[in-house]
Coordinates of C-alpha atoms in Angstrom, one line a residue:
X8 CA 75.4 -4.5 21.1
X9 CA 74.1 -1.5 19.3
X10 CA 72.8 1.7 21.2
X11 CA 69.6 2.0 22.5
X12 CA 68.1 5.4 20.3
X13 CA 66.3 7.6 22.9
X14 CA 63.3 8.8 20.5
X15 CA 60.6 9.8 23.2
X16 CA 61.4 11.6 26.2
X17 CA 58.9 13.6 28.7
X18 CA 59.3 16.5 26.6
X19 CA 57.8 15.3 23.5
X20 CA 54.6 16.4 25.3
X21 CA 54.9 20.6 25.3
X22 CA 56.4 19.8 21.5
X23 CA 53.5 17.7 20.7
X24 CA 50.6 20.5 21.7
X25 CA 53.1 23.7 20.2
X26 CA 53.5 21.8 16.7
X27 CA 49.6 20.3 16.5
X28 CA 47.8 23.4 17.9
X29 CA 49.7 25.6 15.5
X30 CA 48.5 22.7 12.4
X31 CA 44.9 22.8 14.0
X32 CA 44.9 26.3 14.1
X33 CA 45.9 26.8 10.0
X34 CA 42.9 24.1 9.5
X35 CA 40.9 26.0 11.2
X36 CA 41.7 29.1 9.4
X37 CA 41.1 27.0 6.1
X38 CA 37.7 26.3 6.8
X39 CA 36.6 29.4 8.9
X40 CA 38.0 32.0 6.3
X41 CA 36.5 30.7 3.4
X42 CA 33.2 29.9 4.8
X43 CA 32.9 33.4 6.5
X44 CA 34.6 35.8 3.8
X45 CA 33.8 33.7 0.8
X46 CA 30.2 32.0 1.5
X47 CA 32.3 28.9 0.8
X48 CA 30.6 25.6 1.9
X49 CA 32.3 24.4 4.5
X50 CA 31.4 20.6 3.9
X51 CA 33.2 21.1 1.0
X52 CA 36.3 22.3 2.3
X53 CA 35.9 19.7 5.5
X54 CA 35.3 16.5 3.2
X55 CA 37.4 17.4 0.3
X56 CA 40.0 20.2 1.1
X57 CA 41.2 19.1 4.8
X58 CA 42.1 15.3 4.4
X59 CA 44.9 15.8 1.7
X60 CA 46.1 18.8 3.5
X61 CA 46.5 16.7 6.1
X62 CA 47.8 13.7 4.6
X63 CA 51.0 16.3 3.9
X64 CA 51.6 16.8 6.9
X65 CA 51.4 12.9 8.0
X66 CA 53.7 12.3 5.5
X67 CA 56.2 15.3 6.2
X68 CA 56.3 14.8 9.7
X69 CA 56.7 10.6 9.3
X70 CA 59.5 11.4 7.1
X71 CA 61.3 14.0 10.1
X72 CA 60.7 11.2 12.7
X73 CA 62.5 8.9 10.1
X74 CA 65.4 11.1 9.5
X75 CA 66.1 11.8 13.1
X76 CA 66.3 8.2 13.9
X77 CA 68.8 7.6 10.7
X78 CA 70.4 10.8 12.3
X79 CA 70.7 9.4 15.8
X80 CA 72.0 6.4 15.0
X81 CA 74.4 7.8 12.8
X82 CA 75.6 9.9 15.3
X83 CA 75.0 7.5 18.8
X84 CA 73.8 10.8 20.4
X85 CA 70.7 10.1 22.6
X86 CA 69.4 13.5 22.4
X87 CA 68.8 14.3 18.4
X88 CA 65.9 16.5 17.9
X89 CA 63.2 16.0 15.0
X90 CA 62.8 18.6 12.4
X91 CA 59.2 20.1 12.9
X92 CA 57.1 20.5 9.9
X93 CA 53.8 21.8 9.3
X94 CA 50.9 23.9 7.2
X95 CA 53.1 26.9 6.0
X96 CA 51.0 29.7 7.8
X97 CA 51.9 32.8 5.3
X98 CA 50.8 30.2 2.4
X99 CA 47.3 29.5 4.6
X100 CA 46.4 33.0 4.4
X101 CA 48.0 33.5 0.6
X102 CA 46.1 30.7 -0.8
X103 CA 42.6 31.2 1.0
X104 CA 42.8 35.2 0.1
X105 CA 44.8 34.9 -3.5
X106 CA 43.8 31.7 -4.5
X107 CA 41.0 29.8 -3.8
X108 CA 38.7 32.6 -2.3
X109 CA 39.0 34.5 -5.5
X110 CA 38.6 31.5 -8.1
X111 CA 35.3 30.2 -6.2
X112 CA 34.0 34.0 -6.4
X113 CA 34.8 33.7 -10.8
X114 CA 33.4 30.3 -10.9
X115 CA 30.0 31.3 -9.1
X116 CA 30.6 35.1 -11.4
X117 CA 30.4 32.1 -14.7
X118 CA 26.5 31.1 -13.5
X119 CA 27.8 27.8 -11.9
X120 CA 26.0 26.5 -9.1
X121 CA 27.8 26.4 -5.4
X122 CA 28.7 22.8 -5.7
X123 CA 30.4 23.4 -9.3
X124 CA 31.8 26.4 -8.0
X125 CA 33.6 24.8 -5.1
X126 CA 35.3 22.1 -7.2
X127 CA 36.8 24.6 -9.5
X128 CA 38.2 26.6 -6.6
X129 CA 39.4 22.9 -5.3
X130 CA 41.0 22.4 -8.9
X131 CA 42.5 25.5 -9.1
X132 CA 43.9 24.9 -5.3
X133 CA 45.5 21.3 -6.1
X134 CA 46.8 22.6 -9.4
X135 CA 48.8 25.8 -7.3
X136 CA 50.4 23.4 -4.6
X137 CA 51.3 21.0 -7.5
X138 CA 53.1 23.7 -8.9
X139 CA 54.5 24.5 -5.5
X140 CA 56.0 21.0 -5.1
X141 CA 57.2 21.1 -8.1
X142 CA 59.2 24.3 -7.9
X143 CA 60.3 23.3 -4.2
X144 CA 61.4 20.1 -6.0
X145 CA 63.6 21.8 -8.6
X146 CA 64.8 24.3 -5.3
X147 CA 66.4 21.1 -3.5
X148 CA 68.8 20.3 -5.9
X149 CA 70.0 24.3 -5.9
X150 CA 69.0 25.1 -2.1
X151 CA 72.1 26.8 -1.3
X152 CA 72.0 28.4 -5.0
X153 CA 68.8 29.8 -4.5
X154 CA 70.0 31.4 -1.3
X155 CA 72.5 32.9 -2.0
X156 CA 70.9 34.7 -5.4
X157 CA 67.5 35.9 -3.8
X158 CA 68.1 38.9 -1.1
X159 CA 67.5 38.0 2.3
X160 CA 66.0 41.5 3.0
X161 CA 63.5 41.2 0.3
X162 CA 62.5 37.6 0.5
X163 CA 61.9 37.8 4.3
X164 CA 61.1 41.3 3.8
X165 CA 57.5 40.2 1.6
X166 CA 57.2 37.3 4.5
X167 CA 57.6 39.4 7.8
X168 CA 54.6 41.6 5.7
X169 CA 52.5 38.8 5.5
X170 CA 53.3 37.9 9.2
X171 CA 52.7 41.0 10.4
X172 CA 50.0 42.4 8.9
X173 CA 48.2 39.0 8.3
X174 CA 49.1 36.6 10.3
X175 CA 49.1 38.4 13.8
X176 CA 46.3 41.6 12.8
X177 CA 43.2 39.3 11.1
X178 CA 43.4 36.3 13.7
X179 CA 42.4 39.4 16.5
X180 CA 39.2 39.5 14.6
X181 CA 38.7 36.4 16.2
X182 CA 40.4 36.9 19.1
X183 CA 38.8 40.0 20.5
X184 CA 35.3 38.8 19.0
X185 CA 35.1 37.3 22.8
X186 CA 38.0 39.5 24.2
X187 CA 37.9 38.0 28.1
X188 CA 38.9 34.8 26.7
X189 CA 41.1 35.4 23.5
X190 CA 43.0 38.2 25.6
X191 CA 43.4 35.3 28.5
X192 CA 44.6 32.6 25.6
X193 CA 46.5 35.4 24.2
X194 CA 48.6 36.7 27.6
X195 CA 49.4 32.4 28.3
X196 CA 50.4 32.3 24.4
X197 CA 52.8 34.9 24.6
X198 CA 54.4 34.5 27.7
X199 CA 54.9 30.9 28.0
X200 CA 55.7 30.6 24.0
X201 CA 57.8 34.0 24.0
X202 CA 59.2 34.7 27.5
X203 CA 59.7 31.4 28.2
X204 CA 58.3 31.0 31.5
X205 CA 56.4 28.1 33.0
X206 CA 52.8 27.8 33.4
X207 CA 51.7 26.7 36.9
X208 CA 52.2 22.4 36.9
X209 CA 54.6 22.8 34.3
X210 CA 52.0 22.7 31.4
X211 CA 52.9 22.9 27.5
X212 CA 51.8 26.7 27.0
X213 CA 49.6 26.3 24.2
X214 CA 48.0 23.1 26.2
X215 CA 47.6 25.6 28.9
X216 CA 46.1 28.4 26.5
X217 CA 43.6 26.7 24.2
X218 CA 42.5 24.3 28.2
X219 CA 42.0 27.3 30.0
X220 CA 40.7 29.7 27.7
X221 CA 38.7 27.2 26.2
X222 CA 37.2 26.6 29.8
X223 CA 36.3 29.8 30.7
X224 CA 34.4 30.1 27.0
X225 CA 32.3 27.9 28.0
X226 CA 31.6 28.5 31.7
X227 CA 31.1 32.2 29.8
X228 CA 28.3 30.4 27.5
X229 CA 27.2 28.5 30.2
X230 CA 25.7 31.9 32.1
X231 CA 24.9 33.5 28.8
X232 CA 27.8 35.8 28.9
X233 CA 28.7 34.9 25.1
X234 CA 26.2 34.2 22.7
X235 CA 26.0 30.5 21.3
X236 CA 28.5 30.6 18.2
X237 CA 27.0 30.8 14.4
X238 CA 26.1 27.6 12.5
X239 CA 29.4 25.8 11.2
X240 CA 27.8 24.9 8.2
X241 CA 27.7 20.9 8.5
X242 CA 27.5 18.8 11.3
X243 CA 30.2 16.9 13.0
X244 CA 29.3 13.5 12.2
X245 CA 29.4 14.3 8.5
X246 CA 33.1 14.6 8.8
X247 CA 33.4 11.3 9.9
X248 CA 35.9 9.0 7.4
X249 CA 35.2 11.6 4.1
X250 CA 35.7 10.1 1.2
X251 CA 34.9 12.8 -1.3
X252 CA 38.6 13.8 -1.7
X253 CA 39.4 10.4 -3.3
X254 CA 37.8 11.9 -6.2
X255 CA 41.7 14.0 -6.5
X256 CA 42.9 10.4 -7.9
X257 CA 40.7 10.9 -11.1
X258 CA 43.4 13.5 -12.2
X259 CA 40.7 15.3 -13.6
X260 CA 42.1 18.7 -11.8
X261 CA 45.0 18.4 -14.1
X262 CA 42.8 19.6 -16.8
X263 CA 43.0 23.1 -14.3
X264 CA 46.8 23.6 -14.6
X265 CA 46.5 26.1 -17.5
X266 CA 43.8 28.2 -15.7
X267 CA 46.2 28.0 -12.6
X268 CA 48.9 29.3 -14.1
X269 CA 47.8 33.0 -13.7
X270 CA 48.2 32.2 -9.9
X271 CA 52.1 31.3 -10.5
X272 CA 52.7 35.2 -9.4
X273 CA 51.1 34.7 -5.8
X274 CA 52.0 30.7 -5.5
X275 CA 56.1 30.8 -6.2
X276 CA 57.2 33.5 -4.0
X277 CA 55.5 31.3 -1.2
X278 CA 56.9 28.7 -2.2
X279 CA 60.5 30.2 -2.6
X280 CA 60.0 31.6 0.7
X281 CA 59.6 27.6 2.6
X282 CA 62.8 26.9 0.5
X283 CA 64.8 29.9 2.2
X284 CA 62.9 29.0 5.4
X285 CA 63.7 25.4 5.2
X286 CA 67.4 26.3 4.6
X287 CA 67.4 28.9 7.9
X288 CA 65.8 26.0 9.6
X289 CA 68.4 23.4 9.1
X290 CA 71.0 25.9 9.8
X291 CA 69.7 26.7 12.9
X292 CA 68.8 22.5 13.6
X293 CA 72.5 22.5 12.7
X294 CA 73.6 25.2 15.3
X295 CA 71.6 23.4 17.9
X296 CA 73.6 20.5 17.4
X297 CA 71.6 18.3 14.7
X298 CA 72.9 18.4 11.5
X299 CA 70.3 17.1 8.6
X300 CA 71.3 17.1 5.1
X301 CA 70.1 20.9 3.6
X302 CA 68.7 18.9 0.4
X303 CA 66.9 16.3 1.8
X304 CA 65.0 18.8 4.2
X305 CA 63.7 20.6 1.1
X306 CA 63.1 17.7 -0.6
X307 CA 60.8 16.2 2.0
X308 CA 58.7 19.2 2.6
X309 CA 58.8 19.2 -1.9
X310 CA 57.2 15.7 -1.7
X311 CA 54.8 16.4 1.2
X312 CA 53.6 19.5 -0.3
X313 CA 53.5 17.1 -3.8
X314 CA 51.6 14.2 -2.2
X315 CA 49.3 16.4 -0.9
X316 CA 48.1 17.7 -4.2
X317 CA 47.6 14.8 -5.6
X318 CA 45.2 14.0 -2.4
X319 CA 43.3 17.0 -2.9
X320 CA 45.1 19.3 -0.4
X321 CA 45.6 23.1 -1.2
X322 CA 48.1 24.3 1.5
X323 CA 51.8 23.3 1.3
X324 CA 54.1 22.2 3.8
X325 CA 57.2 23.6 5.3
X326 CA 59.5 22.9 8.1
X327 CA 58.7 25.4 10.9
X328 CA 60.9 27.6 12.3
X329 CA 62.2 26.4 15.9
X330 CA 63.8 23.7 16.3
X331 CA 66.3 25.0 18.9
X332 CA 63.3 25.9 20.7
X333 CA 61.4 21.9 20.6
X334 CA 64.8 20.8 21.5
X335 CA 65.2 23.4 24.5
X336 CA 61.7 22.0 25.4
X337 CA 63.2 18.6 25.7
X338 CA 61.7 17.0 22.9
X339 CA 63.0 14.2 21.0
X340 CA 61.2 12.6 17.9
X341 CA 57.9 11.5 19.3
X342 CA 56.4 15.0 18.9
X343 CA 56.7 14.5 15.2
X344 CA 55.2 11.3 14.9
X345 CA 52.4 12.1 17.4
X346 CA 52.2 15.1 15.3
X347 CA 52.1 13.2 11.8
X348 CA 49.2 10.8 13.9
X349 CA 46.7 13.2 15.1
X350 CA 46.7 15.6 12.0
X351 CA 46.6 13.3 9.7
X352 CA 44.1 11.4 11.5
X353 CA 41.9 14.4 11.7
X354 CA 41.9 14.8 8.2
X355 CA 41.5 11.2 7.2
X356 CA 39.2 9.5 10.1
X357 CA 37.1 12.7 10.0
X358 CA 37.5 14.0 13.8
X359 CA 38.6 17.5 12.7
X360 CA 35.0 18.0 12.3
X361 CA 34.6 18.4 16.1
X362 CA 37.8 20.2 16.5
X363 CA 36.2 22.6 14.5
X364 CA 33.1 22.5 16.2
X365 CA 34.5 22.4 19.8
X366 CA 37.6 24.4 20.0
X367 CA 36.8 28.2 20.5
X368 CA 38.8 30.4 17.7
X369 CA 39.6 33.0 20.4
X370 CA 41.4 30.2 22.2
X371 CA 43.1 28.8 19.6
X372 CA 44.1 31.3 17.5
X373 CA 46.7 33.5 19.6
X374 CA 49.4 30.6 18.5
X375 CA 48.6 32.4 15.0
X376 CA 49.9 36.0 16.7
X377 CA 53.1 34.0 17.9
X378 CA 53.8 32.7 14.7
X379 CA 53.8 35.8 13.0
X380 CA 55.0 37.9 15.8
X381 CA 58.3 34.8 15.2
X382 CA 58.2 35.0 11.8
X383 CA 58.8 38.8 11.8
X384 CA 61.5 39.0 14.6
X385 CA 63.6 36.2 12.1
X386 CA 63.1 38.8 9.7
X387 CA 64.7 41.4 11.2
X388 CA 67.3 39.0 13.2
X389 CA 68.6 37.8 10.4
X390 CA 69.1 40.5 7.8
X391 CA 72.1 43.0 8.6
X392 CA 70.6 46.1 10.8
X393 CA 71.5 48.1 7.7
X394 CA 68.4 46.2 6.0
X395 CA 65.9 46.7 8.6
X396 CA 64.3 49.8 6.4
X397 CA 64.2 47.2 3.8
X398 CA 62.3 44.8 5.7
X399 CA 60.0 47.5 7.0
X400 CA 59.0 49.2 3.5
X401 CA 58.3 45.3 2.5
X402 CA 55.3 45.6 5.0
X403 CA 53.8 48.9 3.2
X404 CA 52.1 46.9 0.4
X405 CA 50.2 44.6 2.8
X406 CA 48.8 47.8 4.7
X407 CA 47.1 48.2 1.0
X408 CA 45.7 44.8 0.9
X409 CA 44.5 45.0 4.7
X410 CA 43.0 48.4 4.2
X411 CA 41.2 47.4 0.9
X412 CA 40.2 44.4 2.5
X413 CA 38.0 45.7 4.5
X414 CA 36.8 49.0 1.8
X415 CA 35.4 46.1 -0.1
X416 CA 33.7 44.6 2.9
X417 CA 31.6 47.8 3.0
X418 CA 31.4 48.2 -0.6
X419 CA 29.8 44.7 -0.6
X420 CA 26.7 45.5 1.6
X421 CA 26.3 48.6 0.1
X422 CA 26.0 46.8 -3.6
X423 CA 28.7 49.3 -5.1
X424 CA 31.6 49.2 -7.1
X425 CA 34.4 51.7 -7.0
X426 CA 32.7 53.3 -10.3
X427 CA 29.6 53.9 -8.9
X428 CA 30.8 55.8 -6.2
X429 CA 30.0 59.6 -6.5
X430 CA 33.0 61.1 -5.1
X431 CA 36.3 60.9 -7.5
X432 CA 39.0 62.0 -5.0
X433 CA 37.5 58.4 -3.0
X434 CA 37.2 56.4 -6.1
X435 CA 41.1 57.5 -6.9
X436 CA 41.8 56.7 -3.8
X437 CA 40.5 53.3 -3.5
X438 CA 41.8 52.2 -7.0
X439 CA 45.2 53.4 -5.4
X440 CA 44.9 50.5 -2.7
X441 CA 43.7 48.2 -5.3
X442 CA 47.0 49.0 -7.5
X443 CA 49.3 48.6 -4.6
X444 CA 47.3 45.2 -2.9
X445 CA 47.0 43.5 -5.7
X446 CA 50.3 41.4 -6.4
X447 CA 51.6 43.1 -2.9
X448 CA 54.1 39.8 -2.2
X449 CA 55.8 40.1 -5.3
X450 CA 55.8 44.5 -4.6
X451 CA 57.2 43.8 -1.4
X452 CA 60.2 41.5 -2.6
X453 CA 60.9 44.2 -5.3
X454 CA 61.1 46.7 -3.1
X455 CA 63.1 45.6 -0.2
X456 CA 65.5 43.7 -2.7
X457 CA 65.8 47.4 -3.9
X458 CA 66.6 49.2 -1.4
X459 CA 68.5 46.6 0.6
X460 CA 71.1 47.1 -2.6
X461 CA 70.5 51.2 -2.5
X462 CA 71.7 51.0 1.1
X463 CA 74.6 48.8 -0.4
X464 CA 75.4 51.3 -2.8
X465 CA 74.5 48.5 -5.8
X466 CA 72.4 51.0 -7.8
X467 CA 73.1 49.5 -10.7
X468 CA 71.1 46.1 -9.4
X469 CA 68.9 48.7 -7.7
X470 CA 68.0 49.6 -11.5
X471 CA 67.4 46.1 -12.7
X472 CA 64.8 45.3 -9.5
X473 CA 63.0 48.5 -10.8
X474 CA 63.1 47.3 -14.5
X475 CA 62.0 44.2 -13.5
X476 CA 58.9 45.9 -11.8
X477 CA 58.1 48.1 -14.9
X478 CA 57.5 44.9 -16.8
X479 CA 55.9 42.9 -14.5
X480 CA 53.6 45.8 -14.3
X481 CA 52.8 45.7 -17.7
X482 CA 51.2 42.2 -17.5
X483 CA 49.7 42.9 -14.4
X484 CA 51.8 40.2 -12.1
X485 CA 51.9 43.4 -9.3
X486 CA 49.2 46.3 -9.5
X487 CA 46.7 45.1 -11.2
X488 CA 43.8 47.3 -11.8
X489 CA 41.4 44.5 -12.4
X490 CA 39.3 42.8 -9.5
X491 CA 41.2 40.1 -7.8
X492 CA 44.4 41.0 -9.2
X493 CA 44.3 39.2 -12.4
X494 CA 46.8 39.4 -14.8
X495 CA 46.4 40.6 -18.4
X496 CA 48.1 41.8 -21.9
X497 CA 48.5 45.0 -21.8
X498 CA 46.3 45.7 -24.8
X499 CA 43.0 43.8 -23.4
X500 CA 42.9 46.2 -21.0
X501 CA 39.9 49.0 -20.8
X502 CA 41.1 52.5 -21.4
X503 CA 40.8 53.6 -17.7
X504 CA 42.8 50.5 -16.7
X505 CA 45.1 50.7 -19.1
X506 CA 46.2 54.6 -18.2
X507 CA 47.1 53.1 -14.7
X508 CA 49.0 50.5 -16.1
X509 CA 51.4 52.8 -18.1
X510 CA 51.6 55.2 -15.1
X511 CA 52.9 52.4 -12.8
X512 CA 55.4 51.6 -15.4
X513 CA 56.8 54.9 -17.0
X514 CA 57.2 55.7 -12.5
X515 CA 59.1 52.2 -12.7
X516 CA 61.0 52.7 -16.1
X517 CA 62.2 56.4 -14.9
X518 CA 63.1 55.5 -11.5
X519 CA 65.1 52.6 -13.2
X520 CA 66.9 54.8 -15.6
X521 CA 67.8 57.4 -13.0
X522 CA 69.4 54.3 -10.8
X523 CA 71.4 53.3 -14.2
X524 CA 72.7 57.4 -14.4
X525 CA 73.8 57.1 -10.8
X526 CA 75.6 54.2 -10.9
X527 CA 77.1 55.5 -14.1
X528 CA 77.7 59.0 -12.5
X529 CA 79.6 57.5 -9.3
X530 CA 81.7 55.2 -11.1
X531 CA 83.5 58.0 -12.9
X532 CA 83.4 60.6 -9.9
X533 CA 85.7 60.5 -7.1
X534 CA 83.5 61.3 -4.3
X535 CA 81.1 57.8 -5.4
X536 CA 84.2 55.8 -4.9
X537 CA 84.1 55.8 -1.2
X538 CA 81.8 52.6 -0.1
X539 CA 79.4 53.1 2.6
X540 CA 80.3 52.4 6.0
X541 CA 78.9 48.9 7.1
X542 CA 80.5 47.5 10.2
X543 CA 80.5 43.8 11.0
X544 CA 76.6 44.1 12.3
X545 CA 75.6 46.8 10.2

């Protein structure tokens, strides 16, 4: 008689809020960020963006619940775990700030009208996760390849800076908008979610955060404590069973993958980093006691993320760090599935319109500060101590971005550009964040890759990473001087941009050569010869 597979146990329940609060809440930010940064319509994004994002994560997370049933009765164990997968939260951020914020700001720059406008940013958005899924494809066949060639320091190095600096800093603009109750949401967040210790009945922490927060915003509301919240742009009901994102079938946002291309600079490195994630996830699924196939891991969040564009979404998929924790929660493989149910049925029956409208963003997003506060802790946990520098310059180039960010906030109401600003020692200083934001992910790998191998005494590779910036310089892939980060040839450039271009690149070339004369210098003296000291946890 075969075994009976225990799939669903009690807790499935506190793994079934955790993974579909943390999905709401990078829907959320999809909608809210663009609508409120951008002036993007938020229809738009609600009727034609959210569905296939979704649909990805129905699919990835059907997929997991499929795999850990194969797995459990493979193994006759009654306690197998489900891989959790979800909107990549660094790619949420990337692709609203990078991507499509940026391309629906050219398209309206080109005279076309809000709706026309939108679409190309939707192209442009389809065409980048296509080319995500692709790559992520190509990545599963060489998973274990690609980790062992890309540097740990500087791969999670560029993430913990998105993490840190985005990830866990903007949400607080939402948070502390209505401080009582994102502070309350915040203080269940972190210390059911981080210290591990139980909320009063036993309740799934972020249950407990977004129920009790969300309560006391509205008894807040109620006595005209907190103002009633800004129009959301569309009602409710119009998010009911969209059908605009069929229109991705037509292919016609094919016709976008050259224009896209420009983007590959921002898109791969977020990809490559769900690969590496995906890999550290299974490893530490594996170390937990479940033991999924490396390839087949990447492979599924490749054909979520690939299904997804082709549905019209724009955010990819990943598998999300913490499986020991779901497990230690006593979930099973129900989470997944009730996961895969409610975010897809969001999407695609249209209820995520109401989510939106209901669920207070100071309630919701502190799961956003735990996922980044997690993200950067892995960081740091699993480089070699001798690395943490490495991961903490990869943070300096997101500073940039964050600071600029919010210089071009002002500049915006003021109706300014850098140039028309009267003071030069201000104007050199702002096109210095501009050079150092734009293309910061790429900026941050470089540099942590680099010095992760200067504190290995690997000068010589140390060289190569700084050669490697000197040309990518050149074409504008990392500090651009142009508005949005846009790469160029070198010899379309203005003659103002183009002097900062050659300066970024001679500081690159010369640093590189000097690393080639060191290496050269301590091969052939005796004192170089002695490796630095690195003890088993260095």
């Amino acid at each position: 008689m075969a075994r009976r597979i225990n799939w669903i146990a009690p807790g499935d329940i506190n793994a079934f809020f955790g993974l579909t609060l943390d999905n709401v809440a990078n829907l959320l930010l999809i909608v809210g960020l663009l609508s409120t940064l951008y002036n993007f319509p938020a229809s738009f994004a609600v009727r034609w963006m959210v569905p296939g994002t979704a649909l990805g994560v129905l699919l990835g997370d059907l997929l997991y619940f499929w795999m850990a049933l194969e797995l459990a009765k493979k193994s006759g164990r009654s306690d197998v775990t489900a891989m959790p997968l979800g909107l990549d939260t660094p790619s949420t951020f990337g692709m609203v700030f990078f991507v499509l914020g940026p391309a629906f700001r050219e398209a309206q720059s080109r005279t076309l009208d809000e709706l026309q406008a939108a679409t190309y940013a939707w192209h442009i958005g389809m065409c980048s996760l296509f080319y995500s899924g692709l790559f992520k494809m190509a990545c599963a066949l060489v998973s274990n390849w690609v980790r062992q060639r890309i540097p740990r320091a500087g791969l999670l190095g560029s993430l913990a800076a998105i993490a840190l600096v985005l990830i866990s800093f903007l949400p607080l603009m939402d948070i502390l908008a209505y401080p009582v109750v994102g502070m309350l949401s915040l203080a269940i967040i972190l210390t059911t979610l981080v210290a591990r210790v139980p909320f009063p009945g036993r309740w799934p922490g972020a249950m407990a955060a977004v129920v009790v927060a969300g309560a006391l915003y509205y008894l807040l509301r109620a006595f005209g404590a907190i103002p009633p919240p800004e129009s959301a742009g569309f009602e409710p009901s119009e998010a009911w069973f969209p059908t605009e994102w069929l229109a991705a079938f037509g292919l016609q946002w094919m016709e976008a993958l050259p224009e896209a291309a420009r983007y590959l600079p921002i898109v791969l490195p977020f990809a490559l980093g769900t690969v590496v994630g995906g890999i550290d996830c299974t490893e530490s699924a594996a170390a937990a006691g479940d033991e999924y196939p490396t390839g087949k891991i990447i492979g599924v969040e490749a054909l979520a993320t690939l299904v997804a564009a082709f549905c019209g979404g724009v955010i990819q998929t990943t598998p999300y760090i913490g499986h020991p924790a779901y497990k230690a929660m006593g979930g099973r493989a129900a989470y997944t599935l009730a996961t895969a149910l409610f975010v897809g049925g969001a999407g695609l029956i249209g209820y995520f319109g109401y989510l939106y409208i209901w669920i207070p963003k100071a309630a919701a997003f502190p799961i956003l500060i735990f996922v980044g506060l997690e993200i950067t802790a892995q960081s740091f946990h699993a480089v070699p101590r001798r690395h943490y520098t490495a991961v903490a310059l990869a943070c300096v180039p997101a500073l940039a971005f964050l600071a600029l960010n919010f210089a071009e906030q002002v500049l915006s109401h003021t109706g300014k550009t850098f140039d028309q600003l009267g003071d030069e020692a201000l104007q050199r200083n702002l096109m210095t964040l501009r050079l150092l934001s734009n293309g910061f992910i790429v900026t941050s790998l470089i540099w942590a890759s680099a010095l992760a191998a200067i504190v290995d005494r690997r000068l010589t590779l140390a060289g190569s990473y700084f050669a490697v910036a000197a040309v990518l310089t050149l074409f504008g892939v990392i500090h651009s001087p142009l508005p949005g980060g846009a790469a160029f040839l070198p010899w379309s450039l203005a003659p103002a941009d183009r002097h900062w271009v050659f300066q970024y690149a001679t500081a690159y070339a010369v640093a590189s050569g000097t690393f080639f004369l060191w290496s050269w210098w301590l091969a052939t003296t005796p004192e170089g010869a002695e490796p630095a000291d690195h003890g088993p946890n260095s």
